[in-house]
């Protein structure tokens, strides 16, 4: 749009009764209406003020029918003007000649409204009332000429109707000179409105032209000065490139003649774009252009020669006089380097650096997306959590570089098992996950899980080493087991925990009982943290009897817990939780102090046995805690015997052996508890220098049932212990038959409910008192 000389416009164009040949006039008409609406408040306020005053002056004098018609016309006029004002102020496109006529019609209604007082009210009024009508009429005429000249036809209609009615009123009262002057004043105001209207229209059109020129200048300045290699682009109605700039031409690697007239989509999407072979970003851009939308920073990839580039395209439609899109123009920025950095950052944030699989956060996102798709299609999906068995041993022995290469091979095998729609990821460490897109039954999901276990359990060759690991899988199904990603992940984790606990190398689907067990565990863990402080723990002591003499040789301290809400909780439940949460350390120190203090109230011939868990033996502060308990209580170290199970043999036992040596040097003795239930080795038994071995109660029970193998094992253990100078203790003696078997096989000592039940410290003191310590069987 170019700036114009408004003197070239005819009066019909100024009034809006004829459109100029320039199609851009629709934008000028819209600007006229917006400015008219902005300036209409003063004339409307003048009309309302005059209406209120006139109605007050003539109320009761003018017939009610005339007054009613007058007020109805006012209501219609105000509603029409207000509606038009809102529409004009929110208008974004162009306006037609009918819109100008509608604005003139609204002003005509207001003019007719104010014509009623001079023509019909004046005959009922006195001199003061007549002068008031004349004054208000002149004020309205002045306000109209001042504020409504932007749309001359509207101002002339309102000014003319008010001026003519006032002249007629004055003429009726014989004031011919004043009537003539008023009519002349009206004509002068009409001419003034026309002159000012021409100037206003020219100003508005020039403002639009300058705004368009500023946009073009900004685009050109951006092209010349941008450090991001931006350039101008323009297409015609066929979406073909026109007038490509030198920088645009250079960026495409084409010649000017090749680029001129080329479809923009062909440049972006390649030769097959016309057949609909468009990638997502190009299809979205084409859709925006077809809809005539303005767009900004639309990111598209394209191939320039052998190089992939990324462009951000901004564009604005060019419109014809009938508001049809006749082309686009805008700016393109080459953001290839920045996009590469952003994609690298995105990859680092969403994918595992070692395996290239989605990381934990991205796997959760993929699971959420899959759940949404399954919900929309009324389908199932599942989440499998995978833990590698024996990986830690390989990582520790062969080294982390070998472990990393092993994980890379695991990721490749897992990825090869994926079906369309599936996804796999690494959750961290040796934990992986699979999002199963669709399956027909629980049996089908079980087969998928077993296929994964078989594939991951096959041998691996890493750095000329043949490595063997296994896999355990836990699964949860949407929507049966949960409706969210977090719910499925938690329940698959619970199922995996059961799979690992049931022998590894298995698949365990989630069951509601697992959640109940987990909730119970959580409640126990929460309560256990306050058990010491709330004085809920206590010790019970079970006698250990020497078979040869029948006398009580000592007592084993057994930890018991009674919670006010949960009731009596088995050690089998809370001890493993205490070990996992490291609460076992403060609880263990309390047991040492309490048991040693209680034992000091017994005669010196009675020994004290305390159980140690594998978790406690890995604590380097254990020796110090035991020494502190012995020192504070005054108990002689040779009266204390510490018991540990065979579970310590399956762990890193270097710290355990070191602890054993420290305690033995003080005179504390050691016992191996539950011998035969795990994986004891003669080498470790000798290395750890145990003083006694407690035979697992399962062997005594089987021997009672006539098991020859159990009898043979018990005899072999006793023979080995005798040769090493180690005492043997049969635990879990529950009847006289088991007692007789232990005695016949030559066990040194026995303990169990048959001999006596575990008792509180007070009961122990009452039992031993001044007695000689003989057991009553």
PDB file of C-alpha atoms in Angstrom, residues 398-406 408-409 460-467:
ATOM      1  CA  UNK A 398      36.110 -58.616  35.663  1.00  0.00           C
ATOM      2  CA  UNK A 399      35.982 -54.843  36.143  1.00  0.00           C
ATOM      3  CA  UNK A 400      33.634 -52.023  35.191  1.00  0.00           C
ATOM      4  CA  UNK A 401      34.819 -51.725  31.542  1.00  0.00           C
ATOM      5  CA  UNK A 402      33.835 -55.364  30.966  1.00  0.00           C
ATOM      6  CA  UNK A 403      30.577 -54.755  32.828  1.00  0.00           C
ATOM      7  CA  UNK A 404      29.799 -51.780  30.593  1.00  0.00           C
ATOM      8  CA  UNK A 405      30.405 -53.802  27.421  1.00  0.00           C
ATOM      9  CA  UNK A 406      28.188 -56.543  28.805  1.00  0.00           C
ATOM     10  CA  UNK A 408      25.735 -52.789  25.817  1.00  0.00           C
ATOM     11  CA  UNK A 409      25.222 -56.334  24.524  1.00  0.00           C
ATOM     12  CA  UNK A 460      28.100 -63.363  26.203  1.00  0.00           C
ATOM     13  CA  UNK A 461      31.574 -62.966  24.741  1.00  0.00           C
ATOM     14  CA  UNK A 462      33.325 -59.863  26.020  1.00  0.00           C
ATOM     15  CA  UNK A 463      37.063 -59.257  25.512  1.00  0.00           C
ATOM     16  CA  UNK A 464      37.652 -62.960  24.772  1.00  0.00           C
ATOM     17  CA  UNK A 465      35.816 -63.915  27.961  1.00  0.00           C
ATOM     18  CA  UNK A 466      32.694 -66.079  28.009  1.00  0.00           C
ATOM     19  CA  UNK A 467      30.307 -64.554  30.556  1.00  0.00           C
TER      20      UNK A 467
END
